[in-house]
Amino acid sequence: MKKIAFIICCILTISLAACSNKQENTQSSKWDCFVNCAEQSTPDEYVITYSDEKLTSQTGTLTFHNGNEFEIIIHLLNSGEEERTETIPAGGSTCLKQLKKNKEYIVGIHANVTEDTPIKLTAYDGGKTDAEP
């Protein structure tokens, strides 16, 4: 009887360990893509400031959260693909889907703000609907 109890205890321990490993692997990657506006845009000049962060999606979906009190436009670039752009309202979020998995992307940000204004953008791997930093 003790052997059966020991075997059941071992099976439960292994099952719990496997479940906790799965939870760790499913956590989203997170990138803080904060920048300071490089230069104020004018009617003749559209300025994009690029983040130093390199984003790599394991899921094929990236979620972006605008942590500002103003609208921003993000530009997602990857060599060999067309540039993807998306407008995000103040405090809003958006998901870009159908991205290439395990490919490196860079993100540029445009906002109608003055030079050196901090621009807060957080990116997550996956379709995170509650994207809050």
PDB file of C-alpha atoms in Angstrom:
ATOM      1  CA  MET A   1       0.000   0.000   0.000  1.00  0.00           C
ATOM      2  CA  LYS A   2       2.892   2.350   0.779  1.00  0.00           C
ATOM      3  CA  LYS A   3       4.343   1.709  -2.697  1.00  0.00           C
ATOM      4  CA  ILE A   4       1.074   2.689  -4.376  1.00  0.00           C
ATOM      5  CA  ALA A   5       0.846   5.877  -2.311  1.00  0.00           C
ATOM      6  CA  PHE A   6       4.487   6.671  -3.138  1.00  0.00           C
ATOM      7  CA  ILE A   7       3.909   6.099  -6.879  1.00  0.00           C
ATOM      8  CA  ILE A   8       0.775   8.288  -6.862  1.00  0.00           C
ATOM      9  CA  CYS A   9       2.671  11.003  -4.986  1.00  0.00           C
ATOM     10  CA  CYS A  10       5.508  10.867  -7.562  1.00  0.00           C
ATOM     11  CA  ILE A  11       3.054  11.077 -10.473  1.00  0.00           C
ATOM     12  CA  LEU A  12       1.305  14.092  -8.924  1.00  0.00           C
ATOM     13  CA  THR A  13       4.642  15.816  -8.267  1.00  0.00           C
ATOM     14  CA  ILE A  14       5.792  15.274 -11.851  1.00  0.00           C
ATOM     15  CA  SER A  15       2.426  16.495 -13.185  1.00  0.00           C
ATOM     16  CA  LEU A  16       2.598  19.670 -11.104  1.00  0.00           C
ATOM     17  CA  ALA A  17       6.180  20.311 -12.210  1.00  0.00           C
ATOM     18  CA  ALA A  18       5.181  19.891 -15.865  1.00  0.00           C
ATOM     19  CA  CYS A  19       2.283  22.332 -15.447  1.00  0.00           C
ATOM     20  CA  SER A  20       4.495  24.989 -13.847  1.00  0.00           C
ATOM     21  CA  ASN A  21       7.060  24.653 -16.672  1.00  0.00           C
ATOM     22  CA  LYS A  22       4.295  25.126 -19.241  1.00  0.00           C
ATOM     23  CA  GLN A  23       3.143  28.340 -17.522  1.00  0.00           C
ATOM     24  CA  GLU A  24       6.681  29.744 -17.574  1.00  0.00           C
ATOM     25  CA  ASN A  25       7.039  29.003 -21.292  1.00  0.00           C
ATOM     26  CA  THR A  26       3.728  30.653 -22.206  1.00  0.00           C
ATOM     27  CA  GLN A  27       4.546  34.001 -20.585  1.00  0.00           C
ATOM     28  CA  SER A  28       4.769  36.755 -23.148  1.00  0.00           C
ATOM     29  CA  SER A  29       7.995  38.473 -24.026  1.00  0.00           C
ATOM     30  CA  LYS A  30       7.839  42.179 -23.283  1.00  0.00           C
ATOM     31  CA  TRP A  31       9.838  45.057 -24.757  1.00  0.00           C
ATOM     32  CA  ASP A  32       9.910  48.680 -23.631  1.00  0.00           C
ATOM     33  CA  CYS A  33      10.278  50.627 -26.876  1.00  0.00           C
ATOM     34  CA  PHE A  34      10.560  54.062 -25.243  1.00  0.00           C
ATOM     35  CA  VAL A  35      12.073  56.847 -27.353  1.00  0.00           C
ATOM     36  CA  ASN A  36      12.427  60.611 -27.295  1.00  0.00           C
ATOM     37  CA  CYS A  37      11.077  62.312 -30.402  1.00  0.00           C
ATOM     38  CA  ALA A  38      14.112  62.971 -32.608  1.00  0.00           C
ATOM     39  CA  GLU A  39      12.639  65.988 -34.353  1.00  0.00           C
ATOM     40  CA  GLN A  40       9.266  67.679 -34.628  1.00  0.00           C
ATOM     41  CA  SER A  41       7.381  66.802 -37.807  1.00  0.00           C
ATOM     42  CA  THR A  42       6.360  69.565 -40.186  1.00  0.00           C
ATOM     43  CA  PRO A  43       3.860  69.573 -43.061  1.00  0.00           C
ATOM     44  CA  ASP A  44       6.809  68.855 -45.379  1.00  0.00           C
ATOM     45  CA  GLU A  45       8.662  66.365 -43.176  1.00  0.00           C
ATOM     46  CA  TYR A  46       7.277  63.199 -41.539  1.00  0.00           C
ATOM     47  CA  VAL A  47       9.666  62.167 -38.743  1.00  0.00           C
ATOM     48  CA  ILE A  48       9.931  58.586 -37.443  1.00  0.00           C
ATOM     49  CA  THR A  49      12.024  57.848 -34.345  1.00  0.00           C
ATOM     50  CA  TYR A  50      13.288  54.254 -34.151  1.00  0.00           C
ATOM     51  CA  SER A  51      13.586  52.267 -30.938  1.00  0.00           C
ATOM     52  CA  ASP A  52      16.784  50.359 -30.144  1.00  0.00           C
ATOM     53  CA  GLU A  53      14.710  47.302 -29.199  1.00  0.00           C
ATOM     54  CA  LYS A  54      14.685  44.315 -31.544  1.00  0.00           C
ATOM     55  CA  LEU A  55      11.377  42.417 -31.407  1.00  0.00           C
ATOM     56  CA  THR A  56      11.149  38.701 -32.177  1.00  0.00           C
ATOM     57  CA  SER A  57       7.720  37.073 -32.167  1.00  0.00           C
ATOM     58  CA  GLN A  58       7.369  33.418 -31.225  1.00  0.00           C
ATOM     59  CA  THR A  59       3.615  33.531 -31.925  1.00  0.00           C
ATOM     60  CA  GLY A  60       3.324  35.544 -35.151  1.00  0.00           C
ATOM     61  CA  THR A  61       1.434  38.289 -33.289  1.00  0.00           C
ATOM     62  CA  LEU A  62       2.742  41.399 -31.546  1.00  0.00           C
ATOM     63  CA  THR A  63       0.623  43.573 -29.259  1.00  0.00           C
ATOM     64  CA  PHE A  64       1.532  47.230 -28.754  1.00  0.00           C
ATOM     65  CA  HIS A  65       0.378  49.499 -25.908  1.00  0.00           C
ATOM     66  CA  ASN A  66       0.546  53.287 -26.250  1.00  0.00           C
ATOM     67  CA  GLY A  67       1.428  54.651 -22.809  1.00  0.00           C
ATOM     68  CA  ASN A  68       1.016  58.279 -23.869  1.00  0.00           C
ATOM     69  CA  GLU A  69      -1.693  60.901 -23.681  1.00  0.00           C
ATOM     70  CA  PHE A  70      -1.447  61.414 -27.439  1.00  0.00           C
ATOM     71  CA  GLU A  71      -1.939  59.341 -30.588  1.00  0.00           C
ATOM     72  CA  ILE A  72       1.062  57.593 -32.139  1.00  0.00           C
ATOM     73  CA  ILE A  73       1.720  55.764 -35.402  1.00  0.00           C
ATOM     74  CA  ILE A  74       3.982  52.726 -35.237  1.00  0.00           C
ATOM     75  CA  HIS A  75       6.054  51.458 -38.151  1.00  0.00           C
ATOM     76  CA  LEU A  76       7.118  47.802 -37.973  1.00  0.00           C
ATOM     77  CA  LEU A  77      10.004  46.837 -40.242  1.00  0.00           C
ATOM     78  CA  ASN A  78      11.621  43.541 -41.209  1.00  0.00           C
ATOM     79  CA  SER A  79      13.954  43.015 -44.134  1.00  0.00           C
ATOM     80  CA  GLY A  80      12.149  41.200 -46.902  1.00  0.00           C
ATOM     81  CA  GLU A  81       8.658  42.310 -45.828  1.00  0.00           C
ATOM     82  CA  GLU A  82       6.504  45.328 -46.475  1.00  0.00           C
ATOM     83  CA  GLU A  83       6.450  47.916 -43.713  1.00  0.00           C
ATOM     84  CA  ARG A  84       3.418  47.616 -41.428  1.00  0.00           C
ATOM     85  CA  THR A  85       1.917  50.761 -39.921  1.00  0.00           C
ATOM     86  CA  GLU A  86      -0.769  51.144 -37.311  1.00  0.00           C
ATOM     87  CA  THR A  87      -2.283  54.144 -35.532  1.00  0.00           C
ATOM     88  CA  ILE A  88      -2.769  53.718 -31.775  1.00  0.00           C
ATOM     89  CA  PRO A  89      -4.937  56.211 -29.865  1.00  0.00           C
ATOM     90  CA  ALA A  90      -3.785  57.676 -26.544  1.00  0.00           C
ATOM     91  CA  GLY A  91      -3.664  54.905 -23.930  1.00  0.00           C
ATOM     92  CA  GLY A  92      -4.802  52.329 -26.503  1.00  0.00           C
ATOM     93  CA  SER A  93      -3.517  48.988 -27.737  1.00  0.00           C
ATOM     94  CA  THR A  94      -3.354  47.162 -31.047  1.00  0.00           C
ATOM     95  CA  CYS A  95      -2.315  43.721 -32.308  1.00  0.00           C
ATOM     96  CA  LEU A  96      -0.381  43.096 -35.500  1.00  0.00           C
ATOM     97  CA  LYS A  97      -1.008  39.554 -36.724  1.00  0.00           C
ATOM     98  CA  GLN A  98       0.362  37.344 -39.470  1.00  0.00           C
ATOM     99  CA  LEU A  99       3.957  38.275 -38.699  1.00  0.00           C
ATOM    100  CA  LYS A 100       6.821  35.937 -39.453  1.00  0.00           C
ATOM    101  CA  LYS A 101       7.722  33.859 -36.419  1.00  0.00           C
ATOM    102  CA  ASN A 102      11.265  34.086 -35.047  1.00  0.00           C
ATOM    103  CA  LYS A 103      12.138  37.028 -37.321  1.00  0.00           C
ATOM    104  CA  GLU A 104      13.632  40.222 -35.961  1.00  0.00           C
ATOM    105  CA  TYR A 105      11.565  43.388 -36.276  1.00  0.00           C
ATOM    106  CA  ILE A 106      12.405  46.991 -35.494  1.00  0.00           C
ATOM    107  CA  VAL A 107       9.790  49.536 -34.540  1.00  0.00           C
ATOM    108  CA  GLY A 108       9.630  53.201 -35.440  1.00  0.00           C
ATOM    109  CA  ILE A 109       7.265  55.675 -33.835  1.00  0.00           C
ATOM    110  CA  HIS A 110       5.737  58.856 -35.225  1.00  0.00           C
ATOM    111  CA  ALA A 111       3.857  61.371 -33.086  1.00  0.00           C
ATOM    112  CA  ASN A 112       2.859  64.982 -33.605  1.00  0.00           C
ATOM    113  CA  VAL A 113       4.871  66.228 -30.626  1.00  0.00           C
ATOM    114  CA  THR A 114       7.807  68.557 -30.066  1.00  0.00           C
ATOM    115  CA  GLU A 115      11.426  67.456 -30.228  1.00  0.00           C
ATOM    116  CA  ASP A 116      12.681  65.443 -27.209  1.00  0.00           C
ATOM    117  CA  THR A 117       9.154  64.566 -26.029  1.00  0.00           C
ATOM    118  CA  PRO A 118       9.258  61.104 -24.396  1.00  0.00           C
ATOM    119  CA  ILE A 119       7.152  58.532 -26.267  1.00  0.00           C
ATOM    120  CA  LYS A 120       6.158  55.399 -24.344  1.00  0.00           C
ATOM    121  CA  LEU A 121       5.432  52.203 -26.260  1.00  0.00           C
ATOM    122  CA  THR A 122       5.389  48.678 -24.845  1.00  0.00           C
ATOM    123  CA  ALA A 123       5.332  45.595 -27.072  1.00  0.00           C
ATOM    124  CA  TYR A 124       4.291  42.063 -26.139  1.00  0.00           C
ATOM    125  CA  ASP A 125       4.648  38.783 -28.009  1.00  0.00           C
ATOM    126  CA  GLY A 126       1.182  37.372 -28.602  1.00  0.00           C
ATOM    127  CA  GLY A 127      -2.345  38.723 -28.735  1.00  0.00           C
ATOM    128  CA  LYS A 128      -2.376  40.166 -25.223  1.00  0.00           C
ATOM    129  CA  THR A 129      -5.715  41.938 -24.892  1.00  0.00           C
ATOM    130  CA  ASP A 130      -5.003  43.478 -21.489  1.00  0.00           C
ATOM    131  CA  ALA A 131      -1.739  45.037 -22.663  1.00  0.00           C
ATOM    132  CA  GLU A 132      -0.858  47.272 -19.766  1.00  0.00           C
ATOM    133  CA  PRO A 133       2.759  47.890 -18.784  1.00  0.00           C
TER     134      PRO A 133
END
